[in-house]
């Protein structure tokens, strides 16, 4: 199946799939079987919605993006988090008809917030959907998350990428909507998260699209990609592998320094696996990250450690830091019940 | 001539081309993007073809609208909205026209490119599909001013697109995922410019 094509250098990566074209659909069918108690699934156009949606009078929060980042976003749909998620093809943004249908399906009459990761395709497709919905009288606001400090935000790039902060933002604004905040307030918290969350990632290995089969980038046995995005897109620098603590130090410095944190500040930290990294390594990395922050007088008061925003089978990790305050922590601690995150219920 | 039949042949040929070249386009995309460009376009034009077979459009304007909507709904990424907008805006030129030539094709490209610029906010030289499309449009305009035939103008336009495509190799990407690479995007041919050159080459064979 993978032998066709004009250029075929290197081997294919093994994958547990049947037909590359059916990967997303079959995974959605599996999610329906696993989490049918909290989710309902629409296949055409594809979106995953809360079982109890639409909730009358509640602001609806929708996100979406390419597949291959699971559990984000479908695994983050449920009480206290997203109302719907639109999965695109693997590493490809979803199409406007998906967001349009999801928006209409979960709109409870109090407005809808689209949470978009800053990738060119995602922004364009969400914008087209928001325009269509707005033209039909649905109140839609869009917030674009752009937290990746590995990319310089300048006229010469598409801007910082949207990565790990998205997960924390979905929890915080999902809980804001859940407790009955109006659209304006939910948007205010989304802007807070956008302004106060920063991330950086790295990769030990590449990953392969099911439909292509071969690694997205070549990487030497002793090399790592520093500043990698969540699609295997190369990052800021290729370098030799170093001890874990040195890698954490290289990543957390730019993350912490990009948001104005001072002695005594509190943060929520996510130490995220890219999909192929064992949890034992993630805890080891988290240990160092908390230490480094602590030495600067910054207190890690809440955390997530695990695989939340992945890049297929890529080995690597990312660190996300969000500055906290009493309001944000109250929302963070509020009950949540999704496939991937559950507490307080 | 641009007729409903020649548009059909063009679009069906594009489906064949993008399916044949999907791994090549995806390889180009892997070097500076995320490696899905070929796969996405193949899926998009498969959808266009099946939509066309299911509900054949009656005139050129509805043909371009069908192509646009099918691409927007099935491609995703940035290629979906960009090519979708190209056909949407370009097709508006063809309202109430059924047999058209060089003048209209220049208008289609001009309006289609303007749609891409509006959607993607890129400029010439940013290492995008525009670097194949703009030279193609300029070649058409030049051919018209020199009084060339439509066939000769189409040939000049795809040759200009292919030159523009190759000229993306030394450029530094300023839009889309390739822009994250900065200097490292230099030395790679842009996949969007490549798929655009393929689109224009195929058009030259059927119009």
mmCIF file with all atom_site columns, N, CA and C in Angstrom, chain A residues 86-134:
data_model
loop_
_atom_site.group_PDB
_atom_site.id
_atom_site.type_symbol
_atom_site.label_atom_id
_atom_site.label_alt_id
_atom_site.label_comp_id
_atom_site.label_asym_id
_atom_site.label_entity_id
_atom_site.label_seq_id
_atom_site.pdbx_PDB_ins_code
_atom_site.Cartn_x
_atom_site.Cartn_y
_atom_site.Cartn_z
_atom_site.occupancy
_atom_site.B_iso_or_equiv
_atom_site.pdbx_formal_charge
_atom_site.auth_seq_id
_atom_site.auth_comp_id
_atom_site.auth_asym_id
_atom_site.auth_atom_id
_atom_site.pdbx_PDB_model_num
ATOM 1   N N  . UNK A 1 86  ? -14.431 18.953 16.831 1.00 0.00 ? 86  UNK A N  1
ATOM 2   C CA . UNK A 1 86  ? -14.496 18.571 15.416 1.00 0.00 ? 86  UNK A CA 1
ATOM 3   C C  . UNK A 1 86  ? -13.153 17.985 14.997 1.00 0.00 ? 86  UNK A C  1
ATOM 4   N N  . UNK A 1 87  ? -13.103 16.681 14.742 1.00 0.00 ? 87  UNK A N  1
ATOM 5   C CA . UNK A 1 87  ? -11.843 16.075 14.323 1.00 0.00 ? 87  UNK A CA 1
ATOM 6   C C  . UNK A 1 87  ? -11.658 16.144 12.817 1.00 0.00 ? 87  UNK A C  1
ATOM 7   N N  . UNK A 1 88  ? -10.529 16.672 12.373 1.00 0.00 ? 88  UNK A N  1
ATOM 8   C CA . UNK A 1 88  ? -10.201 16.654 10.953 1.00 0.00 ? 88  UNK A CA 1
ATOM 9   C C  . UNK A 1 88  ? -9.515  15.346 10.611 1.00 0.00 ? 88  UNK A C  1
ATOM 10  N N  . UNK A 1 89  ? -9.079  15.223 9.371  1.00 0.00 ? 89  UNK A N  1
ATOM 11  C CA . UNK A 1 89  ? -8.226  14.100 9.014  1.00 0.00 ? 89  UNK A CA 1
ATOM 12  C C  . UNK A 1 89  ? -6.958  14.217 9.867  1.00 0.00 ? 89  UNK A C  1
ATOM 13  N N  . UNK A 1 90  ? -6.125  13.175 9.888  1.00 0.00 ? 90  UNK A N  1
ATOM 14  C CA . UNK A 1 90  ? -4.941  13.214 10.739 1.00 0.00 ? 90  UNK A CA 1
ATOM 15  C C  . UNK A 1 90  ? -4.043  14.399 10.346 1.00 0.00 ? 90  UNK A C  1
ATOM 16  N N  . UNK A 1 91  ? -3.774  15.247 11.322 1.00 0.00 ? 91  UNK A N  1
ATOM 17  C CA . UNK A 1 91  ? -2.919  16.438 11.177 1.00 0.00 ? 91  UNK A CA 1
ATOM 18  C C  . UNK A 1 91  ? -3.456  17.453 10.167 1.00 0.00 ? 91  UNK A C  1
ATOM 19  N N  . UNK A 1 92  ? -4.744  17.397 9.886  1.00 0.00 ? 92  UNK A N  1
ATOM 20  C CA . UNK A 1 92  ? -5.348  18.330 8.942  1.00 0.00 ? 92  UNK A CA 1
ATOM 21  C C  . UNK A 1 92  ? -6.552  18.974 9.615  1.00 0.00 ? 92  UNK A C  1
ATOM 22  N N  . UNK A 1 93  ? -6.645  20.288 9.516  1.00 0.00 ? 93  UNK A N  1
ATOM 23  C CA . UNK A 1 93  ? -7.742  20.941 10.211 1.00 0.00 ? 93  UNK A CA 1
ATOM 24  C C  . UNK A 1 93  ? -9.082  20.418 9.693  1.00 0.00 ? 93  UNK A C  1
ATOM 25  N N  . UNK A 1 94  ? -10.097 20.437 10.553 1.00 0.00 ? 94  UNK A N  1
ATOM 26  C CA . UNK A 1 94  ? -11.435 20.057 10.098 1.00 0.00 ? 94  UNK A CA 1
ATOM 27  C C  . UNK A 1 94  ? -11.964 21.097 9.104  1.00 0.00 ? 94  UNK A C  1
ATOM 28  N N  . UNK A 1 95  ? -13.072 20.774 8.463  1.00 0.00 ? 95  UNK A N  1
ATOM 29  C CA . UNK A 1 95  ? -13.634 21.643 7.427  1.00 0.00 ? 95  UNK A CA 1
ATOM 30  C C  . UNK A 1 95  ? -14.795 22.463 7.998  1.00 0.00 ? 95  UNK A C  1
ATOM 31  N N  . UNK A 1 96  ? -15.134 23.584 7.348  1.00 0.00 ? 96  UNK A N  1
ATOM 32  C CA . UNK A 1 96  ? -16.127 24.502 7.927  1.00 0.00 ? 96  UNK A CA 1
ATOM 33  C C  . UNK A 1 96  ? -17.490 23.851 8.184  1.00 0.00 ? 96  UNK A C  1
ATOM 34  N N  . UNK A 1 97  ? -17.882 22.898 7.333  1.00 0.00 ? 97  UNK A N  1
ATOM 35  C CA . UNK A 1 97  ? -19.201 22.271 7.543  1.00 0.00 ? 97  UNK A CA 1
ATOM 36  C C  . UNK A 1 97  ? -19.258 21.513 8.864  1.00 0.00 ? 97  UNK A C  1
ATOM 37  N N  . UNK A 1 98  ? -18.106 20.997 9.324  1.00 0.00 ? 98  UNK A N  1
ATOM 38  C CA . UNK A 1 98  ? -18.080 20.301 10.620 1.00 0.00 ? 98  UNK A CA 1
ATOM 39  C C  . UNK A 1 98  ? -18.345 21.281 11.767 1.00 0.00 ? 98  UNK A C  1
ATOM 40  N N  . UNK A 1 99  ? -17.632 22.410 11.753 1.00 0.00 ? 99  UNK A N  1
ATOM 41  C CA . UNK A 1 99  ? -17.810 23.386 12.839 1.00 0.00 ? 99  UNK A CA 1
ATOM 42  C C  . UNK A 1 99  ? -19.196 24.022 12.783 1.00 0.00 ? 99  UNK A C  1
ATOM 43  N N  . UNK A 1 100 ? -19.696 24.227 11.572 1.00 0.00 ? 100 UNK A N  1
ATOM 44  C CA . UNK A 1 100 ? -21.038 24.785 11.423 1.00 0.00 ? 100 UNK A CA 1
ATOM 45  C C  . UNK A 1 100 ? -22.072 23.841 12.045 1.00 0.00 ? 100 UNK A C  1
ATOM 46  N N  . UNK A 1 101 ? -21.970 22.562 11.693 1.00 0.00 ? 101 UNK A N  1
ATOM 47  C CA . UNK A 1 101 ? -22.944 21.583 12.213 1.00 0.00 ? 101 UNK A CA 1
ATOM 48  C C  . UNK A 1 101 ? -22.807 21.440 13.724 1.00 0.00 ? 101 UNK A C  1
ATOM 49  N N  . UNK A 1 102 ? -21.551 21.404 14.223 1.00 0.00 ? 102 UNK A N  1
ATOM 50  C CA . UNK A 1 102 ? -21.347 21.253 15.667 1.00 0.00 ? 102 UNK A CA 1
ATOM 51  C C  . UNK A 1 102 ? -21.886 22.476 16.406 1.00 0.00 ? 102 UNK A C  1
ATOM 52  N N  . UNK A 1 103 ? -21.648 23.659 15.861 1.00 0.00 ? 103 UNK A N  1
ATOM 53  C CA . UNK A 1 103 ? -22.122 24.889 16.499 1.00 0.00 ? 103 UNK A CA 1
ATOM 54  C C  . UNK A 1 103 ? -23.642 24.872 16.626 1.00 0.00 ? 103 UNK A C  1
ATOM 55  N N  . UNK A 1 104 ? -24.303 24.492 15.536 1.00 0.00 ? 104 UNK A N  1
ATOM 56  C CA . UNK A 1 104 ? -25.770 24.452 15.558 1.00 0.00 ? 104 UNK A CA 1
ATOM 57  C C  . UNK A 1 104 ? -26.282 23.366 16.501 1.00 0.00 ? 104 UNK A C  1
ATOM 58  N N  . UNK A 1 105 ? -25.548 22.255 16.576 1.00 0.00 ? 105 UNK A N  1
ATOM 59  C CA . UNK A 1 105 ? -26.011 21.130 17.399 1.00 0.00 ? 105 UNK A CA 1
ATOM 60  C C  . UNK A 1 105 ? -25.919 21.425 18.896 1.00 0.00 ? 105 UNK A C  1
ATOM 61  N N  . UNK A 1 106 ? -24.915 22.200 19.324 1.00 0.00 ? 106 UNK A N  1
ATOM 62  C CA . UNK A 1 106 ? -24.739 22.393 20.769 1.00 0.00 ? 106 UNK A CA 1
ATOM 63  C C  . UNK A 1 106 ? -25.127 23.796 21.239 1.00 0.00 ? 106 UNK A C  1
ATOM 64  N N  . UNK A 1 107 ? -25.546 24.648 20.317 1.00 0.00 ? 107 UNK A N  1
ATOM 65  C CA . UNK A 1 107 ? -25.927 26.016 20.685 1.00 0.00 ? 107 UNK A CA 1
ATOM 66  C C  . UNK A 1 107 ? -27.146 25.988 21.610 1.00 0.00 ? 107 UNK A C  1
ATOM 67  N N  . UNK A 1 108 ? -26.947 26.480 22.830 1.00 0.00 ? 108 UNK A N  1
ATOM 68  C CA . UNK A 1 108 ? -28.045 26.512 23.795 1.00 0.00 ? 108 UNK A CA 1
ATOM 69  C C  . UNK A 1 108 ? -28.703 27.876 23.865 1.00 0.00 ? 108 UNK A C  1
ATOM 70  N N  . UNK A 1 109 ? -28.368 28.739 22.943 1.00 0.00 ? 109 UNK A N  1
ATOM 71  C CA . UNK A 1 109 ? -29.004 30.043 22.885 1.00 0.00 ? 109 UNK A CA 1
ATOM 72  C C  . UNK A 1 109 ? -28.249 31.142 23.604 1.00 0.00 ? 109 UNK A C  1
ATOM 73  N N  . UNK A 1 110 ? -27.158 30.787 24.302 1.00 0.00 ? 110 UNK A N  1
ATOM 74  C CA . UNK A 1 110 ? -26.397 31.790 25.058 1.00 0.00 ? 110 UNK A CA 1
ATOM 75  C C  . UNK A 1 110 ? -25.097 32.155 24.351 1.00 0.00 ? 110 UNK A C  1
ATOM 76  N N  . UNK A 1 111 ? -24.937 31.703 23.128 1.00 0.00 ? 111 UNK A N  1
ATOM 77  C CA . UNK A 1 111 ? -23.734 32.011 22.369 1.00 0.00 ? 111 UNK A CA 1
ATOM 78  C C  . UNK A 1 111 ? -22.761 30.834 22.348 1.00 0.00 ? 111 UNK A C  1
ATOM 79  N N  . UNK A 1 112 ? -21.861 30.885 21.387 1.00 0.00 ? 112 UNK A N  1
ATOM 80  C CA . UNK A 1 112 ? -20.916 29.786 21.185 1.00 0.00 ? 112 UNK A CA 1
ATOM 81  C C  . UNK A 1 112 ? -19.507 30.370 21.089 1.00 0.00 ? 112 UNK A C  1
ATOM 82  N N  . UNK A 1 113 ? -18.567 29.724 21.762 1.00 0.00 ? 113 UNK A N  1
ATOM 83  C CA . UNK A 1 113 ? -17.169 30.152 21.668 1.00 0.00 ? 113 UNK A CA 1
ATOM 84  C C  . UNK A 1 113 ? -16.376 29.099 20.894 1.00 0.00 ? 113 UNK A C  1
ATOM 85  N N  . UNK A 1 114 ? -15.710 29.526 19.849 1.00 0.00 ? 114 UNK A N  1
ATOM 86  C CA . UNK A 1 114 ? -14.808 28.647 19.104 1.00 0.00 ? 114 UNK A CA 1
ATOM 87  C C  . UNK A 1 114 ? -13.394 28.853 19.631 1.00 0.00 ? 114 UNK A C  1
ATOM 88  N N  . UNK A 1 115 ? -12.789 27.786 20.129 1.00 0.00 ? 115 UNK A N  1
ATOM 89  C CA . UNK A 1 115 ? -11.414 27.869 20.597 1.00 0.00 ? 115 UNK A CA 1
ATOM 90  C C  . UNK A 1 115 ? -10.517 27.247 19.525 1.00 0.00 ? 115 UNK A C  1
ATOM 91  N N  . UNK A 1 116 ? -9.651  28.060 18.947 1.00 0.00 ? 116 UNK A N  1
ATOM 92  C CA . UNK A 1 116 ? -8.899  27.648 17.762 1.00 0.00 ? 116 UNK A CA 1
ATOM 93  C C  . UNK A 1 116 ? -7.404  27.696 18.051 1.00 0.00 ? 116 UNK A C  1
ATOM 94  N N  . UNK A 1 117 ? -6.694  26.680 17.631 1.00 0.00 ? 117 UNK A N  1
ATOM 95  C CA . UNK A 1 117 ? -5.232  26.698 17.767 1.00 0.00 ? 117 UNK A CA 1
ATOM 96  C C  . UNK A 1 117 ? -4.655  27.454 16.582 1.00 0.00 ? 117 UNK A C  1
ATOM 97  N N  . UNK A 1 118 ? -3.656  28.263 16.827 1.00 0.00 ? 118 UNK A N  1
ATOM 98  C CA . UNK A 1 118 ? -3.124  29.086 15.747 1.00 0.00 ? 118 UNK A CA 1
ATOM 99  C C  . UNK A 1 118 ? -2.288  28.283 14.754 1.00 0.00 ? 118 UNK A C  1
ATOM 100 N N  . UNK A 1 119 ? -2.991  27.662 13.843 1.00 0.00 ? 119 UNK A N  1
ATOM 101 C CA . UNK A 1 119 ? -2.396  27.052 12.656 1.00 0.00 ? 119 UNK A CA 1
ATOM 102 C C  . UNK A 1 119 ? -3.195  27.592 11.486 1.00 0.00 ? 119 UNK A C  1
ATOM 103 N N  . UNK A 1 120 ? -2.516  27.931 10.413 1.00 0.00 ? 120 UNK A N  1
ATOM 104 C CA . UNK A 1 120 ? -3.159  28.631 9.294  1.00 0.00 ? 120 UNK A CA 1
ATOM 105 C C  . UNK A 1 120 ? -4.472  27.972 8.862  1.00 0.00 ? 120 UNK A C  1
ATOM 106 N N  . UNK A 1 121 ? -4.430  26.663 8.661  1.00 0.00 ? 121 UNK A N  1
ATOM 107 C CA . UNK A 1 121 ? -5.625  25.963 8.181  1.00 0.00 ? 121 UNK A CA 1
ATOM 108 C C  . UNK A 1 121 ? -6.756  26.002 9.189  1.00 0.00 ? 121 UNK A C  1
ATOM 109 N N  . UNK A 1 122 ? -6.441  25.765 10.452 1.00 0.00 ? 122 UNK A N  1
ATOM 110 C CA . UNK A 1 122 ? -7.471  25.791 11.496 1.00 0.00 ? 122 UNK A CA 1
ATOM 111 C C  . UNK A 1 122 ? -8.147  27.158 11.540 1.00 0.00 ? 122 UNK A C  1
ATOM 112 N N  . UNK A 1 123 ? -7.329  28.195 11.497 1.00 0.00 ? 123 UNK A N  1
ATOM 113 C CA . UNK A 1 123 ? -7.875  29.556 11.598 1.00 0.00 ? 123 UNK A CA 1
ATOM 114 C C  . UNK A 1 123 ? -8.811  29.842 10.421 1.00 0.00 ? 123 UNK A C  1
ATOM 115 N N  . UNK A 1 124 ? -8.393  29.469 9.211  1.00 0.00 ? 124 UNK A N  1
ATOM 116 C CA . UNK A 1 124 ? -9.223  29.726 8.024  1.00 0.00 ? 124 UNK A CA 1
ATOM 117 C C  . UNK A 1 124 ? -10.541 28.947 8.065  1.00 0.00 ? 124 UNK A C  1
ATOM 118 N N  . UNK A 1 125 ? -10.458 27.656 8.409  1.00 0.00 ? 125 UNK A N  1
ATOM 119 C CA . UNK A 1 125 ? -11.670 26.829 8.390  1.00 0.00 ? 125 UNK A CA 1
ATOM 120 C C  . UNK A 1 125 ? -12.647 27.231 9.489  1.00 0.00 ? 125 UNK A C  1
ATOM 121 N N  . UNK A 1 126 ? -12.123 27.553 10.681 1.00 0.00 ? 126 UNK A N  1
ATOM 122 C CA . UNK A 1 126 ? -12.997 28.017 11.766 1.00 0.00 ? 126 UNK A CA 1
ATOM 123 C C  . UNK A 1 126 ? -13.621 29.365 11.397 1.00 0.00 ? 126 UNK A C  1
ATOM 124 N N  . UNK A 1 127 ? -12.840 30.226 10.757 1.00 0.00 ? 127 UNK A N  1
ATOM 125 C CA . UNK A 1 127 ? -13.364 31.540 10.393 1.00 0.00 ? 127 UNK A CA 1
ATOM 126 C C  . UNK A 1 127 ? -14.517 31.417 9.395  1.00 0.00 ? 127 UNK A C  1
ATOM 127 N N  . UNK A 1 128 ? -14.349 30.520 8.417  1.00 0.00 ? 128 UNK A N  1
ATOM 128 C CA . UNK A 1 128 ? -15.426 30.310 7.437  1.00 0.00 ? 128 UNK A CA 1
ATOM 129 C C  . UNK A 1 128 ? -16.689 29.824 8.144  1.00 0.00 ? 128 UNK A C  1
ATOM 130 N N  . UNK A 1 129 ? -16.526 28.886 9.104  1.00 0.00 ? 129 UNK A N  1
ATOM 131 C CA . UNK A 1 129 ? -17.681 28.359 9.833  1.00 0.00 ? 129 UNK A CA 1
ATOM 132 C C  . UNK A 1 129 ? -18.324 29.447 10.680 1.00 0.00 ? 129 UNK A C  1
ATOM 133 N N  . UNK A 1 130 ? -17.495 30.249 11.360 1.00 0.00 ? 130 UNK A N  1
ATOM 134 C CA . UNK A 1 130 ? -18.041 31.310 12.225 1.00 0.00 ? 130 UNK A CA 1
ATOM 135 C C  . UNK A 1 130 ? -18.822 32.318 11.391 1.00 0.00 ? 130 UNK A C  1
ATOM 136 N N  . UNK A 1 131 ? -18.315 32.634 10.203 1.00 0.00 ? 131 UNK A N  1
ATOM 137 C CA . UNK A 1 131 ? -19.014 33.575 9.323  1.00 0.00 ? 131 UNK A CA 1
ATOM 138 C C  . UNK A 1 131 ? -20.380 33.027 8.917  1.00 0.00 ? 131 UNK A C  1
ATOM 139 N N  . UNK A 1 132 ? -20.407 31.739 8.573  1.00 0.00 ? 132 UNK A N  1
ATOM 140 C CA . UNK A 1 132 ? -21.679 31.121 8.162  1.00 0.00 ? 132 UNK A CA 1
ATOM 141 C C  . UNK A 1 132 ? -22.675 31.165 9.328  1.00 0.00 ? 132 UNK A C  1
ATOM 142 N N  . UNK A 1 133 ? -22.215 30.770 10.529 1.00 0.00 ? 133 UNK A N  1
ATOM 143 C CA . UNK A 1 133 ? -23.111 30.735 11.697 1.00 0.00 ? 133 UNK A CA 1
ATOM 144 C C  . UNK A 1 133 ? -23.593 32.140 12.064 1.00 0.00 ? 133 UNK A C  1
ATOM 145 N N  . UNK A 1 134 ? -22.667 33.112 12.025 1.00 0.00 ? 134 UNK A N  1
ATOM 146 C CA . UNK A 1 134 ? -23.041 34.485 12.371 1.00 0.00 ? 134 UNK A CA 1
ATOM 147 C C  . UNK A 1 134 ? -24.073 35.021 11.382 1.00 0.00 ? 134 UNK A C  1
#
